[in-house]
PDB file of C-alpha atoms in Angstrom:
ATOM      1  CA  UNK A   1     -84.309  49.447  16.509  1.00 51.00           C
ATOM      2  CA  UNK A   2     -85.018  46.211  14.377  1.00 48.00           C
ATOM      3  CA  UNK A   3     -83.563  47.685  11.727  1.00 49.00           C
ATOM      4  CA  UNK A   4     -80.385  48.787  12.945  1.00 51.00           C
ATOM      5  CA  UNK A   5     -79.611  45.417  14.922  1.00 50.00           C
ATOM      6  CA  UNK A   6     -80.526  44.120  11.384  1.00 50.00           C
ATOM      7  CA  UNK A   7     -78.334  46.115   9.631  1.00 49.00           C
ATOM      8  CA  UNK A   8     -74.959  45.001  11.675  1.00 51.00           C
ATOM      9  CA  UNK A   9     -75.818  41.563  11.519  1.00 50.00           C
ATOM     10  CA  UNK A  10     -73.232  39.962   9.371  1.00 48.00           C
ATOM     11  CA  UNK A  11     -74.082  38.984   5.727  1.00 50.00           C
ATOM     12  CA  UNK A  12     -74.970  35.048   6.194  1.00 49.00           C
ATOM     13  CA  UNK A  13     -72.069  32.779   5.379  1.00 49.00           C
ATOM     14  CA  UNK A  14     -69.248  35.556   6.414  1.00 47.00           C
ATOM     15  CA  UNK A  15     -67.231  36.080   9.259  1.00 48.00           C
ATOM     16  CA  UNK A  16     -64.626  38.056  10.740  1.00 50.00           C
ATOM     17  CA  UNK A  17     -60.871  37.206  10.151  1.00 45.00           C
ATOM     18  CA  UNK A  18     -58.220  38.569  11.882  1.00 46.00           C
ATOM     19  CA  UNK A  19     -54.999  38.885  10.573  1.00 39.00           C
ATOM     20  CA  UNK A  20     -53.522  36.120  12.041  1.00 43.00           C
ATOM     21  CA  UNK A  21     -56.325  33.916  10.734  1.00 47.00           C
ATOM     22  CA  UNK A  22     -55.790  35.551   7.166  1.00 37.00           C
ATOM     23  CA  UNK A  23     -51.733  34.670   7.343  1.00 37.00           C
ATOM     24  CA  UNK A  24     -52.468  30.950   8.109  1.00 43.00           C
ATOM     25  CA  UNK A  25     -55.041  30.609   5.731  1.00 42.00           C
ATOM     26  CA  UNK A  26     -52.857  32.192   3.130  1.00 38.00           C
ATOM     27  CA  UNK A  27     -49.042  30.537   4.023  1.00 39.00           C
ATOM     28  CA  UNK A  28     -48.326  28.063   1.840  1.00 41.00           C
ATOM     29  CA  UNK A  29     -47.640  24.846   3.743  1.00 42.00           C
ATOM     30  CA  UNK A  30     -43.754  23.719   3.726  1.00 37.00           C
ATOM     31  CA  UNK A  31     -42.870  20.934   1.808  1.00 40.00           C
ATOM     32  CA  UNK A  32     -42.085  17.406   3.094  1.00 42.00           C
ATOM     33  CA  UNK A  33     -38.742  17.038   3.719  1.00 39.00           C
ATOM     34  CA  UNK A  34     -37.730  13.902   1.055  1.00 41.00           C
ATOM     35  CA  UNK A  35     -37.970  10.620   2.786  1.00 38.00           C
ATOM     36  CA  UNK A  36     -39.026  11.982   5.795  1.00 37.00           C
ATOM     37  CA  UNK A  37     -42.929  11.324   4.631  1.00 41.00           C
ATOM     38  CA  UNK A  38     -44.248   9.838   1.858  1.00 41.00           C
ATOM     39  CA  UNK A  39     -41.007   7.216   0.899  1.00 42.00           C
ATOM     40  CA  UNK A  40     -42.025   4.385  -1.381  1.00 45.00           C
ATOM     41  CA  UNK A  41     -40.336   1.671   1.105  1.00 42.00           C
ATOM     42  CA  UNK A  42     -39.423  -1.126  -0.924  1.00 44.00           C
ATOM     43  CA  UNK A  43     -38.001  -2.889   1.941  1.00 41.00           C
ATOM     44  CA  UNK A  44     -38.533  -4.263   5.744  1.00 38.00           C
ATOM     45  CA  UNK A  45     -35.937  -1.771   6.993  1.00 47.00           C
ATOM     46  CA  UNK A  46     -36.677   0.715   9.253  1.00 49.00           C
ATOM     47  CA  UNK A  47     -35.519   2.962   7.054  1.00 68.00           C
ATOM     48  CA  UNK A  48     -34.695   2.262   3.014  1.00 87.00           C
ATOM     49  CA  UNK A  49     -30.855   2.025   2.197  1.00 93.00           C
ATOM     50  CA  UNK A  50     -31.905   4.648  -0.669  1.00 92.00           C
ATOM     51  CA  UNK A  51     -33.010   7.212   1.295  1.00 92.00           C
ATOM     52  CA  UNK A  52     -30.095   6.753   3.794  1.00 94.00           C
ATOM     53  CA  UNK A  53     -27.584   7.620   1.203  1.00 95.00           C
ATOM     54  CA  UNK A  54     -29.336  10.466   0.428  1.00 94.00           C
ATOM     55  CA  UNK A  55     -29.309  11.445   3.663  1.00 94.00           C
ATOM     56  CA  UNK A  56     -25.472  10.721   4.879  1.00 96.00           C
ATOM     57  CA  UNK A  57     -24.631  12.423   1.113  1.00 96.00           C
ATOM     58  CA  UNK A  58     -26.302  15.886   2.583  1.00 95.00           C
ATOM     59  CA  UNK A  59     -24.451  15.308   5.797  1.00 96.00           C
ATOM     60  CA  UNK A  60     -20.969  14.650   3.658  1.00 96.00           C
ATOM     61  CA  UNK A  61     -21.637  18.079   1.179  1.00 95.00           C
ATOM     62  CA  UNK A  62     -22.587  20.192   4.320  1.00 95.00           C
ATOM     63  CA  UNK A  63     -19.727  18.523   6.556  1.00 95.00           C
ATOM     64  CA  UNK A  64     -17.430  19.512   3.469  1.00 94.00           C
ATOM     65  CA  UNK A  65     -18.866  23.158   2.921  1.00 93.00           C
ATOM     66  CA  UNK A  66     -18.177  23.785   7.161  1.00 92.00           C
ATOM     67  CA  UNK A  67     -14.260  22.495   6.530  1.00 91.00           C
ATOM     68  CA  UNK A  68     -13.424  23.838   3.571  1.00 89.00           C
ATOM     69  CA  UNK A  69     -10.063  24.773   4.781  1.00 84.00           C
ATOM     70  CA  UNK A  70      -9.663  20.986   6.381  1.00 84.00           C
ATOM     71  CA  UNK A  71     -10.683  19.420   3.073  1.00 88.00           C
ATOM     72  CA  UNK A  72      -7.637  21.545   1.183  1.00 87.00           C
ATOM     73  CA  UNK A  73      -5.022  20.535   3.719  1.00 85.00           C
ATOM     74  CA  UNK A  74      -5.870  16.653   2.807  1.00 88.00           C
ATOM     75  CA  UNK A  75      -3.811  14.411   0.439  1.00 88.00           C
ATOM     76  CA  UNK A  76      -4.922  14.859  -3.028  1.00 92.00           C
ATOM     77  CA  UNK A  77      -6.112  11.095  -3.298  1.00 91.00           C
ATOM     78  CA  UNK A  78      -8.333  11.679  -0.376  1.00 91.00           C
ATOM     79  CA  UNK A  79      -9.426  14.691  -1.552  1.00 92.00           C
ATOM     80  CA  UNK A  80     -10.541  13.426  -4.768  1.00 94.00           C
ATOM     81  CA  UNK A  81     -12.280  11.073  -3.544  1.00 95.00           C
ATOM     82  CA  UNK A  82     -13.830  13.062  -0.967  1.00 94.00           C
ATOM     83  CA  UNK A  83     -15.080  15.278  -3.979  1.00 94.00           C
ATOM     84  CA  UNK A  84     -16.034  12.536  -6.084  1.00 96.00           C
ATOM     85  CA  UNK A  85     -18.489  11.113  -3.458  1.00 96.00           C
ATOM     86  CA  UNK A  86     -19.805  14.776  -3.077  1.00 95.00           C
ATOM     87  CA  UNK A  87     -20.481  15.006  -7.095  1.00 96.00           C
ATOM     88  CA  UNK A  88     -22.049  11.877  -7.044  1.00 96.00           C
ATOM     89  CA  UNK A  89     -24.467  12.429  -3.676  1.00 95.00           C
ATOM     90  CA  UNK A  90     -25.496  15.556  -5.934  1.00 95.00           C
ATOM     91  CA  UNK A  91     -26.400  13.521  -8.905  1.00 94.00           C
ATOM     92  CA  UNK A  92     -28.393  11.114  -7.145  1.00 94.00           C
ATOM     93  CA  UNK A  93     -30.267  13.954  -4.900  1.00 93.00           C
ATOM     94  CA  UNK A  94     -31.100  15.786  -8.037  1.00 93.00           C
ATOM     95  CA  UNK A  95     -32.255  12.783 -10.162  1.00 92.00           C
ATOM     96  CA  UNK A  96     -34.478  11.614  -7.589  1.00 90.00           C
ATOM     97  CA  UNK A  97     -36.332  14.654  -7.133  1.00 91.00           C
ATOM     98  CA  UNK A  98     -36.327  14.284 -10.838  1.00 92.00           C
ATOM     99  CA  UNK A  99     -37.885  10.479 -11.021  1.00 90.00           C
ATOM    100  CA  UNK A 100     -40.116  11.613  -8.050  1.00 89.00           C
ATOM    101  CA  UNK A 101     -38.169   9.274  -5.194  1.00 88.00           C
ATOM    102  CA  UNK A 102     -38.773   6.446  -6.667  1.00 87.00           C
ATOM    103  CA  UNK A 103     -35.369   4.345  -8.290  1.00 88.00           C
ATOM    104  CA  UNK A 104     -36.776   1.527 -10.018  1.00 86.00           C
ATOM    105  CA  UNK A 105     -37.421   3.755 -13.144  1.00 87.00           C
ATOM    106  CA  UNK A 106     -33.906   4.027 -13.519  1.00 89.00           C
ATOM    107  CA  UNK A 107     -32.324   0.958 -11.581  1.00 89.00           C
ATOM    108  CA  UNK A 108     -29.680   0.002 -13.096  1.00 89.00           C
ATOM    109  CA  UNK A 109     -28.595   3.716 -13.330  1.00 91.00           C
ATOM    110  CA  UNK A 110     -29.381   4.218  -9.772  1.00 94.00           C
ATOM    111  CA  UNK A 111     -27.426   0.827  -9.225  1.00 95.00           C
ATOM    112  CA  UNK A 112     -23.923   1.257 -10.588  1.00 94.00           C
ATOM    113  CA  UNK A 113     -24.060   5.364  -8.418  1.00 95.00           C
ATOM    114  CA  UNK A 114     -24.438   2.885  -5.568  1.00 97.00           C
ATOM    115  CA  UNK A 115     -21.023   0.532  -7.058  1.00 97.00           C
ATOM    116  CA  UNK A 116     -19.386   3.923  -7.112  1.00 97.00           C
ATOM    117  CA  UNK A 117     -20.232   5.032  -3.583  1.00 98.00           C
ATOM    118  CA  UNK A 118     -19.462   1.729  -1.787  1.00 98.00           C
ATOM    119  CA  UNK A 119     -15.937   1.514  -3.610  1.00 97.00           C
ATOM    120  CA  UNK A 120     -15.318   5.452  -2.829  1.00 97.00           C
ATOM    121  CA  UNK A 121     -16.802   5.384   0.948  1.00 98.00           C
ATOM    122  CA  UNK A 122     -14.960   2.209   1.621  1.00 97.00           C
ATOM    123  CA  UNK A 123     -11.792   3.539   0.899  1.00 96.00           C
ATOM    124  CA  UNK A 124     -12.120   7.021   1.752  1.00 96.00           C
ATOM    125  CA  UNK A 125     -12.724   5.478   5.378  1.00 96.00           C
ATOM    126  CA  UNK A 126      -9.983   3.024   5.517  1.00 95.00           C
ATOM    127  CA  UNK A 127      -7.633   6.195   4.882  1.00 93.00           C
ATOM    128  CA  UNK A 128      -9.111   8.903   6.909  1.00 93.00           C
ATOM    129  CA  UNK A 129      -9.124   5.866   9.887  1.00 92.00           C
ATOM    130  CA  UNK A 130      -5.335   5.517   9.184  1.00 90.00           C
ATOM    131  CA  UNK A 131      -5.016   9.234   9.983  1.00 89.00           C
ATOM    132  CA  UNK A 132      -6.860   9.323  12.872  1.00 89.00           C
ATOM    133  CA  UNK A 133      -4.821   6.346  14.398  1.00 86.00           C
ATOM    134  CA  UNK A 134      -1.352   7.596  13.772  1.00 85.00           C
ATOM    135  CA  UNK A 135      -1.073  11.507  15.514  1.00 82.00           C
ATOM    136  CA  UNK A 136       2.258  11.577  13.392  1.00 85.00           C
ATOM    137  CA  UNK A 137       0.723  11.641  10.193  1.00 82.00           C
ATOM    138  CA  UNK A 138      -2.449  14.343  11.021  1.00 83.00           C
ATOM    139  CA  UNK A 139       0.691  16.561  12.079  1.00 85.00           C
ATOM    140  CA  UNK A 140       2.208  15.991   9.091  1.00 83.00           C
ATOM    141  CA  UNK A 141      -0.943  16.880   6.896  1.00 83.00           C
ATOM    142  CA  UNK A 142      -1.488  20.154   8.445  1.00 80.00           C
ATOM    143  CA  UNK A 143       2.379  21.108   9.081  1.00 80.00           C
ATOM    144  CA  UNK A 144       3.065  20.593  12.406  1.00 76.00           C
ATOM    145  CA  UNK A 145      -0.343  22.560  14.134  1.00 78.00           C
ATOM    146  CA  UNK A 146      -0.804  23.532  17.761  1.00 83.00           C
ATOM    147  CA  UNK A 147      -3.203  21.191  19.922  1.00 85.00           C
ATOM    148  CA  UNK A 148      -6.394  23.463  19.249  1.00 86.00           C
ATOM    149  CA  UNK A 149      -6.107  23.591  15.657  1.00 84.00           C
ATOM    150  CA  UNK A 150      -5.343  19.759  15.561  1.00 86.00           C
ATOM    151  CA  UNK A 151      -8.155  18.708  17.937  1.00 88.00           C
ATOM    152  CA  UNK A 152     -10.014  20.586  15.906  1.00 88.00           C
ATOM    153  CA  UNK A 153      -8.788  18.729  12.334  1.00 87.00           C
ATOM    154  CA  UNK A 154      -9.297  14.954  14.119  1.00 90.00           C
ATOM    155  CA  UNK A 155     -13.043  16.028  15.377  1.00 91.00           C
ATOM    156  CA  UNK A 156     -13.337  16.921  11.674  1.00 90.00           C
ATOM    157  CA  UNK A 157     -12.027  13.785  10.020  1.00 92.00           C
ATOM    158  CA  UNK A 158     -13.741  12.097  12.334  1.00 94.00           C
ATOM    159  CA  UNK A 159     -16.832  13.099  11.121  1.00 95.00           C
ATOM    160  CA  UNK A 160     -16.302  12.227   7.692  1.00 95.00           C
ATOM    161  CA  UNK A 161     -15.275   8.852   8.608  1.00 95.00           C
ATOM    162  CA  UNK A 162     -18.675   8.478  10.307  1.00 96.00           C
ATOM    163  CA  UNK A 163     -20.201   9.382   7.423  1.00 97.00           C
ATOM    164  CA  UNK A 164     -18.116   7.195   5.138  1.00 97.00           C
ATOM    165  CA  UNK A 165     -19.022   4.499   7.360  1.00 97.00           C
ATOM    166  CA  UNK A 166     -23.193   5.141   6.858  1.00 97.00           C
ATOM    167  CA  UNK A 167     -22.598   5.354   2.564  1.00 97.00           C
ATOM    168  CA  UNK A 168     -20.699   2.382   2.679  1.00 97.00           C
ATOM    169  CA  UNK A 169     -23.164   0.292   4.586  1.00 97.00           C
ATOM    170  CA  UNK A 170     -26.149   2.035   2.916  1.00 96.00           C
ATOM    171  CA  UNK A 171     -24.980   1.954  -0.543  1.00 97.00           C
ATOM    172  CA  UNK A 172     -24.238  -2.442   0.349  1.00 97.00           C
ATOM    173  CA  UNK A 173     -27.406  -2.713   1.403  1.00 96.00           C
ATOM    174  CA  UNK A 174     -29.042  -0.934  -1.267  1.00 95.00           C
ATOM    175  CA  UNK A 175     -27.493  -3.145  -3.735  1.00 96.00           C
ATOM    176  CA  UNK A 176     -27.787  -6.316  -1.391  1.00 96.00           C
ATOM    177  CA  UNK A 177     -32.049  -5.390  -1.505  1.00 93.00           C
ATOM    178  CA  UNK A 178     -31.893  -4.994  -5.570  1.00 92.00           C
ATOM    179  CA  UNK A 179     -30.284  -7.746  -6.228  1.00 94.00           C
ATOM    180  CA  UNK A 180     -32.651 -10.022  -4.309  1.00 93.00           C
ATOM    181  CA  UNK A 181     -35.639  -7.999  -5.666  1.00 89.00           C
ATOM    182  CA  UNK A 182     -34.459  -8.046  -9.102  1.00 88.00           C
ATOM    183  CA  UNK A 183     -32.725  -9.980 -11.898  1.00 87.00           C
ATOM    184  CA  UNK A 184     -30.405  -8.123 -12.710  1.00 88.00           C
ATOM    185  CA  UNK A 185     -27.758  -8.785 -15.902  1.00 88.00           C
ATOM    186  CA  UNK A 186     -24.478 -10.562 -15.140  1.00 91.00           C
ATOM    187  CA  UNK A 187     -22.083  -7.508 -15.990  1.00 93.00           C
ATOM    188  CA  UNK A 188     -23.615  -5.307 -13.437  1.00 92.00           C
ATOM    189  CA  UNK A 189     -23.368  -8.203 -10.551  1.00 93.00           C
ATOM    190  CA  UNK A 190     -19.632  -8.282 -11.936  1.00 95.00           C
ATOM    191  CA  UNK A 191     -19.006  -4.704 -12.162  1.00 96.00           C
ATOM    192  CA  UNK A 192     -19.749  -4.719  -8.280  1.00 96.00           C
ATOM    193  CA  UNK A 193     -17.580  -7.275  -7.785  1.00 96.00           C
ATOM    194  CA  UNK A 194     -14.625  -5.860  -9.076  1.00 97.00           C
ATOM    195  CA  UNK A 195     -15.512  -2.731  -7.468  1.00 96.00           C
ATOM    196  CA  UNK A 196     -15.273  -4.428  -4.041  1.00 96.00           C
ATOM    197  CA  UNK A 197     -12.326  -6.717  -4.528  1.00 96.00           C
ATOM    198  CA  UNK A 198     -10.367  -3.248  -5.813  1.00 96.00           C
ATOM    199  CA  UNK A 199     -11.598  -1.526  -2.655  1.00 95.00           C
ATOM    200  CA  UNK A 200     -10.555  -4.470  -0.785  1.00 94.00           C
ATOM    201  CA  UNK A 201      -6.734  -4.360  -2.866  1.00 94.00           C
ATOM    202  CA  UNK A 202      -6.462  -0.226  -2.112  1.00 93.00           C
ATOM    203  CA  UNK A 203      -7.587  -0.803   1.766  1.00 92.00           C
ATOM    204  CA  UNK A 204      -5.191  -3.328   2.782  1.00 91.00           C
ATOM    205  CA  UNK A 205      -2.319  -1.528  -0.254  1.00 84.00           C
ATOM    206  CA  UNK A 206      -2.832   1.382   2.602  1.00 70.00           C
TER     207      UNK A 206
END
């Protein structure tokens, strides 16, 4: 009798796993989300200006992929612009996966995307607000549509305008933080500056 109770006795140091056990063991934990943990905050903000253009540049590519039809009906300057802004929240997603979240190993790189994004948000905004505030010209834009299809259009631009909004203040701070951080060289501080006073010359143009 010794010897059988002996004998299923489990080896020392092993135990039963059930499947469920051997599945969690096994999965492979999911990855961070970027920013979300693990951000090398380089300022007081709640959250870094950095990360929140990365963020509202996700929200303008997905935004864009869900109205593809709404982004062909738009006026070829907007649109440009609206795909300009989407090729460069791209490039700076990719490259900081690439420099590991961290932008001071390419700043002034990092820097002049951030010129680029305030100019094209800025405007992109001023226009799509224009839109939104005169019902005449969304009709006009989509050829005279019935009410659901233009509710539909304004909820639409609306959202990219909100979006706009967050790159343009993001992107300002962003540049606002480096520049008090850093010394940086006199042609980028004037390449931002005449950046912003064109922005300023297109927004009130109309």
């Amino acid at each position: 009798m010794a010897k059988e109770e002996e004998k299923n006795k489990e080896p020392s140091g092993t135990r039963e796993i059930s499947f469920h056990d051997l599945v969690q063991q096994t999965r492979r934990p999911a990855p961070a989300r970027p920013g979300r943990k693990g951000r090398i905050r380089r300022t007081t903000e709640l959250d870094d200006p950095y990360y929140r253009v990365i963020d509202a540049g996700h929200d303008l590519l997905m935004t864009a992929r869900l109205n593809k039809e709404l982004v062909k009906d738009l006026p070829a300057e907007l649109r440009k612009m609206l795909l300009e802004l989407e090729s460069i929240a791209k490039e700076i997603t990719l490259s900081a996966v690439e420099d590991d979240f961290d932008y001071r190993v390419k700043l002034n790189r990092y820097y002049f995307h951030m010129i680029r994004v305030h100019f094209l948000a800025s405007v992109m905004t001023s226009r799509i607000s224009r839109v939104l505030g005169n019902s005449a010209a969304a009709a006009k834009i989509l050829g005279n549509p019935g009410p659901k299809k233009m509710a539909s259009f304004l909820d639409s631009l609306k959202a990219f305008s909100e979006i706009g909004e967050e790159l343009t203040t993001a992107s300002g701070l962003f540049m606002n933080n480096m520049e008090a951080e850093n010394m940086l060289d006199k042609d980028i501080l004037q390449a931002r500056q005449a950046a912003e006073e064109k922005a300023l010359e297109m927004i009130l143009k109309g």
